[in-house]
């Protein structure tokens, strides 16, 4: 059955064996002409394979549960907001369940036991006041003792906790902290340190805890420490004998509404939120980027193949002249692409597997993926890469073969004699229409600002990139006429020859230089767009910071509200502003439906807020930030159409839906956060229920050195709190966090790397195909060094033209981005970034041309002049 299906597939892809035979003969006779397509397909297959492996890993793997290892099913609240059936946004805080769900789950048939579990991030202090963390720097969490049965943990020494001041430690933590039953340990929850009696040490299940350490309190004390005694983080469920995990999950889902069931490795997503976040991020990004790469492979292969076909125009013209039909030309080129793409895709698969693991390591270093996230290398990603690359190559071959097949035999011979000078009307029309369309999208930001305007300006770069691709030959022909002589003025003879050669073969030159210009445009917009955003964020933070001192936490649990009260009583302190942070989702009307965007938010107290944090209020009063109210940055207000006095639909970090009233609109959203809410509202809906920082402003004339000492004395009883200067407050994190930033940077790097491969391919093919030209020049008296100087002149034209048009195409999008975010038409250009782009452009083009020229001049001129085209 399988063999029969494969044979049928072969008959569909390659209908006639003679087409394969002819294609193989052509490939053997013109290896150089197909190397470019082969390399482009192999590189594309590597990237698609890597994306496929990441996608499958995100869908099917994760991290093995530790404390929930003894459960069949783990229940949680919905941790994501679903934009549609396939796209989700993860909430930044843990979404909890009502505690009464535990009893409801326990009553479901097939349930042996159901236990509610809570996580309390804490710090363990040693005898010297230092912190004892979990294994490999992972955190320490506190839980109720009933949660120990979900592992199950077994008491190795001592007993279970019975009093509110008693705890049991896992054996690994007890060993690292040198504690045993009978010892006293200081635990810090938030910022508050308390002493507890160690009454037991428990052994974890299996091989131990690798991603955490555990401290067990009594159930009542654990509920008290969470600050939410009526909520639980998760429910662990044990199945009755004879009931499978899938059966139990199905029964619970049908009987208890409002819970999400997790089985297998999915239980680890509930235990470790970072794993679930990484899975969601990797799945969405790799699927999106993989699809983009398929389209890019089509166009790159089509471009490379077009150059190869152009170099074979005499051969193809002769085939048409002796009676080859358009269908036969299509089948021949299609068969060639089938063989080349099949071989290239097979070669690219192994590097793709390596690339997937390299990308994984980059994600881990950037904090976008936990270090123990498992990768799954299966057959499906490899098969998908093979099929997609072969289909893409066949599609690219069909696009190229259309023009050759449509040409009549007489016209074909005429086209073969000289390079065609005219571009297609449709191609020119598209190119010239995209330029004003891109300018319209960019200039529209002058009237309509906001986040969407910046996004539109950033996407407008694609229009300019396509426009450069369409009218590139005209642009480069003009550049040669205007700048060619100036670029080669130092060597008149060689410069004249380089300019004349470039002008006569501008189509060939533009085929090599256009992809280079497109790469310059994409790279410049990415680099300078990021530098503009970063510079604006830093400037806004520096301009708006009014506090003299900033209190932050050395642990991830934050600064407790008790610290704010302690600091307010310090002599010389006039204003204290706690700052809590989270990520929120804002839903707003968009055309005929609604849209949802993610924004960084902060929670502050309104009392004399401008004395510690000047948000640059444009309209309204931040002093009204009480209850369900909100202040929005100008960018967000213009994006969602919010007005002062109106309400907005907001989802807080834990999924709670509120409809706050807009009381103010401010300018400095990039520095401090696009959404500002009352501090108590934000703190109540964070996982740790703490602040990220506390801003302190002193009275005029206060001795800052003395005040610093007084502040340190006031927070001395809070071991994890430190006092710093203004620089201690960081810029508001982006909406996507470090994970999105890392993925975007990596994928853009891979994309630009693939474009660089395509550029090198094109330049090498275009140069290496001029063997007979170089031989003729040498036969009429030119030395090898003179030919190289001529090619250096052409390289100068290529580099200058690519940089000129590539950088010009970036100006409108960058101006639009800057206008949308900062109301300034001047983007911030990173000098180092610009130098890097220029250096890479020069290295790619000059190195490729010089190497290919040296290769093309290896044969003796007498032998080369008589060789094939």
PDB file of C-alpha atoms in Angstrom, residues 651-825:
ATOM      1  CA  UNK A 651      -8.311  42.519  31.822  1.00  0.00           C
ATOM      2  CA  UNK A 652      -5.828  42.625  34.672  1.00  0.00           C
ATOM      3  CA  UNK A 653      -2.812  40.350  34.933  1.00  0.00           C
ATOM      4  CA  UNK A 654      -4.805  37.551  36.584  1.00  0.00           C
ATOM      5  CA  UNK A 655      -7.673  37.723  34.091  1.00  0.00           C
ATOM      6  CA  UNK A 656     -10.016  39.830  36.244  1.00  0.00           C
ATOM      7  CA  UNK A 657     -12.226  42.022  34.047  1.00  0.00           C
ATOM      8  CA  UNK A 658     -12.694  45.661  35.098  1.00  0.00           C
ATOM      9  CA  UNK A 659     -14.211  48.704  33.418  1.00  0.00           C
ATOM     10  CA  UNK A 660     -12.254  51.654  34.824  1.00  0.00           C
ATOM     11  CA  UNK A 661     -12.997  55.270  33.969  1.00  0.00           C
ATOM     12  CA  UNK A 662     -10.269  57.239  32.200  1.00  0.00           C
ATOM     13  CA  UNK A 663      -9.224  60.154  34.428  1.00  0.00           C
ATOM     14  CA  UNK A 664      -6.012  61.274  32.719  1.00  0.00           C
ATOM     15  CA  UNK A 665      -3.946  60.958  29.544  1.00  0.00           C
ATOM     16  CA  UNK A 666      -0.165  61.321  29.684  1.00  0.00           C
ATOM     17  CA  UNK A 667       2.836  61.320  27.347  1.00  0.00           C
ATOM     18  CA  UNK A 668       5.540  59.212  29.007  1.00  0.00           C
ATOM     19  CA  UNK A 669       4.084  55.754  28.511  1.00  0.00           C
ATOM     20  CA  UNK A 670       7.202  54.191  27.037  1.00  0.00           C
ATOM     21  CA  UNK A 671       9.211  54.972  30.145  1.00  0.00           C
ATOM     22  CA  UNK A 672       6.703  54.228  32.916  1.00  0.00           C
ATOM     23  CA  UNK A 673       4.028  52.041  31.345  1.00  0.00           C
ATOM     24  CA  UNK A 674       1.125  52.666  29.004  1.00  0.00           C
ATOM     25  CA  UNK A 675      -1.566  51.985  31.614  1.00  0.00           C
ATOM     26  CA  UNK A 676      -1.560  53.470  35.130  1.00  0.00           C
ATOM     27  CA  UNK A 677      -3.995  52.136  37.737  1.00  0.00           C
ATOM     28  CA  UNK A 678      -4.520  52.599  41.489  1.00  0.00           C
ATOM     29  CA  UNK A 679      -1.846  50.756  43.436  1.00  0.00           C
ATOM     30  CA  UNK A 680      -4.213  48.724  45.595  1.00  0.00           C
ATOM     31  CA  UNK A 681      -6.052  47.422  42.520  1.00  0.00           C
ATOM     32  CA  UNK A 682      -2.865  46.187  40.880  1.00  0.00           C
ATOM     33  CA  UNK A 683      -1.342  44.709  44.050  1.00  0.00           C
ATOM     34  CA  UNK A 684      -4.535  42.761  44.796  1.00  0.00           C
ATOM     35  CA  UNK A 685      -4.285  41.031  41.408  1.00  0.00           C
ATOM     36  CA  UNK A 686      -0.584  40.185  41.319  1.00  0.00           C
ATOM     37  CA  UNK A 687       0.602  36.698  42.217  1.00  0.00           C
ATOM     38  CA  UNK A 688       2.838  37.829  45.110  1.00  0.00           C
ATOM     39  CA  UNK A 689       0.607  40.811  46.141  1.00  0.00           C
ATOM     40  CA  UNK A 690       3.663  43.078  46.391  1.00  0.00           C
ATOM     41  CA  UNK A 691       5.147  46.162  44.724  1.00  0.00           C
ATOM     42  CA  UNK A 692       7.990  46.181  42.229  1.00  0.00           C
ATOM     43  CA  UNK A 693       9.546  49.347  43.713  1.00  0.00           C
ATOM     44  CA  UNK A 694       8.953  52.206  46.145  1.00  0.00           C
ATOM     45  CA  UNK A 695       9.835  55.795  45.155  1.00  0.00           C
ATOM     46  CA  UNK A 696      10.956  58.188  47.905  1.00  0.00           C
ATOM     47  CA  UNK A 697      11.078  61.995  47.638  1.00  0.00           C
ATOM     48  CA  UNK A 698      12.694  64.127  50.345  1.00  0.00           C
ATOM     49  CA  UNK A 699      12.068  67.681  51.450  1.00  0.00           C
ATOM     50  CA  UNK A 700      14.192  70.447  49.864  1.00  0.00           C
ATOM     51  CA  UNK A 701      17.534  70.912  51.600  1.00  0.00           C
ATOM     52  CA  UNK A 702      17.576  67.423  53.124  1.00  0.00           C
ATOM     53  CA  UNK A 703      21.012  65.878  53.624  1.00  0.00           C
ATOM     54  CA  UNK A 704      20.782  62.975  51.137  1.00  0.00           C
ATOM     55  CA  UNK A 705      23.638  61.056  52.728  1.00  0.00           C
ATOM     56  CA  UNK A 706      21.957  61.153  56.121  1.00  0.00           C
ATOM     57  CA  UNK A 707      18.613  60.304  54.573  1.00  0.00           C
ATOM     58  CA  UNK A 708      20.150  57.305  52.817  1.00  0.00           C
ATOM     59  CA  UNK A 709      21.418  55.992  56.133  1.00  0.00           C
ATOM     60  CA  UNK A 710      18.033  56.574  57.768  1.00  0.00           C
ATOM     61  CA  UNK A 711      16.246  54.711  54.970  1.00  0.00           C
ATOM     62  CA  UNK A 712      18.596  51.759  55.267  1.00  0.00           C
ATOM     63  CA  UNK A 713      17.970  51.679  58.975  1.00  0.00           C
ATOM     64  CA  UNK A 714      14.201  51.746  58.432  1.00  0.00           C
ATOM     65  CA  UNK A 715      14.281  48.735  56.086  1.00  0.00           C
ATOM     66  CA  UNK A 716      16.901  46.799  58.039  1.00  0.00           C
ATOM     67  CA  UNK A 717      14.256  44.452  59.369  1.00  0.00           C
ATOM     68  CA  UNK A 718      13.240  43.612  55.789  1.00  0.00           C
ATOM     69  CA  UNK A 719      16.189  41.470  54.610  1.00  0.00           C
ATOM     70  CA  UNK A 720      15.292  41.414  50.893  1.00  0.00           C
ATOM     71  CA  UNK A 721      14.793  45.185  50.471  1.00  0.00           C
ATOM     72  CA  UNK A 722      17.610  47.445  49.275  1.00  0.00           C
ATOM     73  CA  UNK A 723      17.863  51.222  48.882  1.00  0.00           C
ATOM     74  CA  UNK A 724      19.194  52.633  45.608  1.00  0.00           C
ATOM     75  CA  UNK A 725      19.233  55.727  43.440  1.00  0.00           C
ATOM     76  CA  UNK A 726      17.038  56.791  40.537  1.00  0.00           C
ATOM     77  CA  UNK A 727      18.652  54.261  38.202  1.00  0.00           C
ATOM     78  CA  UNK A 728      17.216  51.421  40.302  1.00  0.00           C
ATOM     79  CA  UNK A 729      13.835  51.881  38.625  1.00  0.00           C
ATOM     80  CA  UNK A 730      13.913  50.164  35.269  1.00  0.00           C
ATOM     81  CA  UNK A 731      12.057  51.167  32.142  1.00  0.00           C
ATOM     82  CA  UNK A 732       8.585  49.623  31.982  1.00  0.00           C
ATOM     83  CA  UNK A 733       8.936  46.185  30.405  1.00  0.00           C
ATOM     84  CA  UNK A 734       7.538  45.685  26.917  1.00  0.00           C
ATOM     85  CA  UNK A 735       4.123  44.111  26.492  1.00  0.00           C
ATOM     86  CA  UNK A 736       5.608  40.817  25.398  1.00  0.00           C
ATOM     87  CA  UNK A 737       8.450  40.706  27.909  1.00  0.00           C
ATOM     88  CA  UNK A 738      11.922  39.335  27.225  1.00  0.00           C
ATOM     89  CA  UNK A 739      10.535  36.205  25.598  1.00  0.00           C
ATOM     90  CA  UNK A 740       8.892  38.033  22.707  1.00  0.00           C
ATOM     91  CA  UNK A 741      11.941  40.244  22.316  1.00  0.00           C
ATOM     92  CA  UNK A 742      14.304  37.283  22.144  1.00  0.00           C
ATOM     93  CA  UNK A 743      12.161  35.370  19.669  1.00  0.00           C
ATOM     94  CA  UNK A 744      11.701  38.396  17.436  1.00  0.00           C
ATOM     95  CA  UNK A 745      15.426  39.165  17.450  1.00  0.00           C
ATOM     96  CA  UNK A 746      16.405  35.572  16.723  1.00  0.00           C
ATOM     97  CA  UNK A 747      13.870  35.082  13.950  1.00  0.00           C
ATOM     98  CA  UNK A 748      14.866  38.372  12.329  1.00  0.00           C
ATOM     99  CA  UNK A 749      18.509  37.316  12.511  1.00  0.00           C
ATOM    100  CA  UNK A 750      17.703  33.986  10.854  1.00  0.00           C
ATOM    101  CA  UNK A 751      15.617  35.754   8.217  1.00  0.00           C
ATOM    102  CA  UNK A 752      18.352  38.252   7.410  1.00  0.00           C
ATOM    103  CA  UNK A 753      20.891  35.423   7.406  1.00  0.00           C
ATOM    104  CA  UNK A 754      18.812  33.590   4.820  1.00  0.00           C
ATOM    105  CA  UNK A 755      18.558  36.754   2.733  1.00  0.00           C
ATOM    106  CA  UNK A 756      22.352  37.101   3.020  1.00  0.00           C
ATOM    107  CA  UNK A 757      22.743  33.562   1.660  1.00  0.00           C
ATOM    108  CA  UNK A 758      20.452  34.475  -1.237  1.00  0.00           C
ATOM    109  CA  UNK A 759      22.475  37.620  -1.926  1.00  0.00           C
ATOM    110  CA  UNK A 760      25.773  35.738  -1.930  1.00  0.00           C
ATOM    111  CA  UNK A 761      24.232  33.085  -4.178  1.00  0.00           C
ATOM    112  CA  UNK A 762      23.037  35.640  -6.677  1.00  0.00           C
ATOM    113  CA  UNK A 763      26.281  37.603  -6.743  1.00  0.00           C
ATOM    114  CA  UNK A 764      28.405  34.471  -7.135  1.00  0.00           C
ATOM    115  CA  UNK A 765      26.203  33.046  -9.901  1.00  0.00           C
ATOM    116  CA  UNK A 766      26.046  36.325 -11.795  1.00  0.00           C
ATOM    117  CA  UNK A 767      29.816  36.803 -11.612  1.00  0.00           C
ATOM    118  CA  UNK A 768      30.890  33.194 -12.176  1.00  0.00           C
ATOM    119  CA  UNK A 769      28.745  33.004 -15.334  1.00  0.00           C
ATOM    120  CA  UNK A 770      30.986  35.613 -17.028  1.00  0.00           C
ATOM    121  CA  UNK A 771      33.815  33.158 -17.741  1.00  0.00           C
ATOM    122  CA  UNK A 772      33.794  33.827 -21.498  1.00  0.00           C
ATOM    123  CA  UNK A 773      33.645  37.587 -20.985  1.00  0.00           C
ATOM    124  CA  UNK A 774      36.686  37.530 -18.715  1.00  0.00           C
ATOM    125  CA  UNK A 775      38.511  35.237 -21.169  1.00  0.00           C
ATOM    126  CA  UNK A 776      37.810  37.607 -24.077  1.00  0.00           C
ATOM    127  CA  UNK A 777      39.122  40.591 -22.090  1.00  0.00           C
ATOM    128  CA  UNK A 778      42.330  38.708 -21.336  1.00  0.00           C
ATOM    129  CA  UNK A 779      42.746  37.601 -24.959  1.00  0.00           C
ATOM    130  CA  UNK A 780      42.559  41.206 -26.213  1.00  0.00           C
ATOM    131  CA  UNK A 781      45.272  42.291 -23.791  1.00  0.00           C
ATOM    132  CA  UNK A 782      43.802  42.791 -20.308  1.00  0.00           C
ATOM    133  CA  UNK A 783      45.721  41.244 -17.437  1.00  0.00           C
ATOM    134  CA  UNK A 784      44.064  39.315 -14.624  1.00  0.00           C
ATOM    135  CA  UNK A 785      44.744  42.218 -12.271  1.00  0.00           C
ATOM    136  CA  UNK A 786      43.031  44.627 -14.651  1.00  0.00           C
ATOM    137  CA  UNK A 787      39.960  42.405 -14.835  1.00  0.00           C
ATOM    138  CA  UNK A 788      39.863  42.283 -11.066  1.00  0.00           C
ATOM    139  CA  UNK A 789      40.047  46.081 -10.892  1.00  0.00           C
ATOM    140  CA  UNK A 790      37.156  46.310 -13.313  1.00  0.00           C
ATOM    141  CA  UNK A 791      35.121  43.993 -11.095  1.00  0.00           C
ATOM    142  CA  UNK A 792      36.087  46.067  -8.048  1.00  0.00           C
ATOM    143  CA  UNK A 793      34.571  49.030  -9.868  1.00  0.00           C
ATOM    144  CA  UNK A 794      31.368  47.083 -10.418  1.00  0.00           C
ATOM    145  CA  UNK A 795      31.405  46.026  -6.761  1.00  0.00           C
ATOM    146  CA  UNK A 796      31.589  49.683  -5.722  1.00  0.00           C
ATOM    147  CA  UNK A 797      28.511  50.382  -7.844  1.00  0.00           C
ATOM    148  CA  UNK A 798      26.660  47.412  -6.331  1.00  0.00           C
ATOM    149  CA  UNK A 799      27.518  48.350  -2.739  1.00  0.00           C
ATOM    150  CA  UNK A 800      26.740  52.043  -3.165  1.00  0.00           C
ATOM    151  CA  UNK A 801      23.453  51.418  -4.981  1.00  0.00           C
ATOM    152  CA  UNK A 802      22.277  48.794  -2.501  1.00  0.00           C
ATOM    153  CA  UNK A 803      23.059  51.038   0.484  1.00  0.00           C
ATOM    154  CA  UNK A 804      21.577  54.111  -1.220  1.00  0.00           C
ATOM    155  CA  UNK A 805      18.218  52.606  -2.151  1.00  0.00           C
ATOM    156  CA  UNK A 806      18.068  50.292   0.861  1.00  0.00           C
ATOM    157  CA  UNK A 807      18.555  53.154   3.342  1.00  0.00           C
ATOM    158  CA  UNK A 808      16.281  55.527   1.403  1.00  0.00           C
ATOM    159  CA  UNK A 809      13.500  52.950   1.649  1.00  0.00           C
ATOM    160  CA  UNK A 810      13.845  52.953   5.445  1.00  0.00           C
ATOM    161  CA  UNK A 811      13.255  56.681   5.900  1.00  0.00           C
ATOM    162  CA  UNK A 812       9.426  56.751   5.599  1.00  0.00           C
ATOM    163  CA  UNK A 813       8.822  53.762   7.912  1.00  0.00           C
ATOM    164  CA  UNK A 814      11.265  55.040  10.535  1.00  0.00           C
ATOM    165  CA  UNK A 815       9.750  58.519  10.446  1.00  0.00           C
ATOM    166  CA  UNK A 816       6.302  56.939  10.851  1.00  0.00           C
ATOM    167  CA  UNK A 817       7.454  54.816  13.801  1.00  0.00           C
ATOM    168  CA  UNK A 818       8.999  57.842  15.497  1.00  0.00           C
ATOM    169  CA  UNK A 819       5.916  59.985  14.889  1.00  0.00           C
ATOM    170  CA  UNK A 820       3.623  57.298  16.249  1.00  0.00           C
ATOM    171  CA  UNK A 821       5.611  56.741  19.441  1.00  0.00           C
ATOM    172  CA  UNK A 822       7.179  60.089  20.259  1.00  0.00           C
ATOM    173  CA  UNK A 823       5.505  62.743  18.040  1.00  0.00           C
ATOM    174  CA  UNK A 824       8.969  63.501  16.696  1.00  0.00           C
ATOM    175  CA  UNK A 825       9.874  62.983  13.039  1.00  0.00           C
TER     176      UNK A 825
END
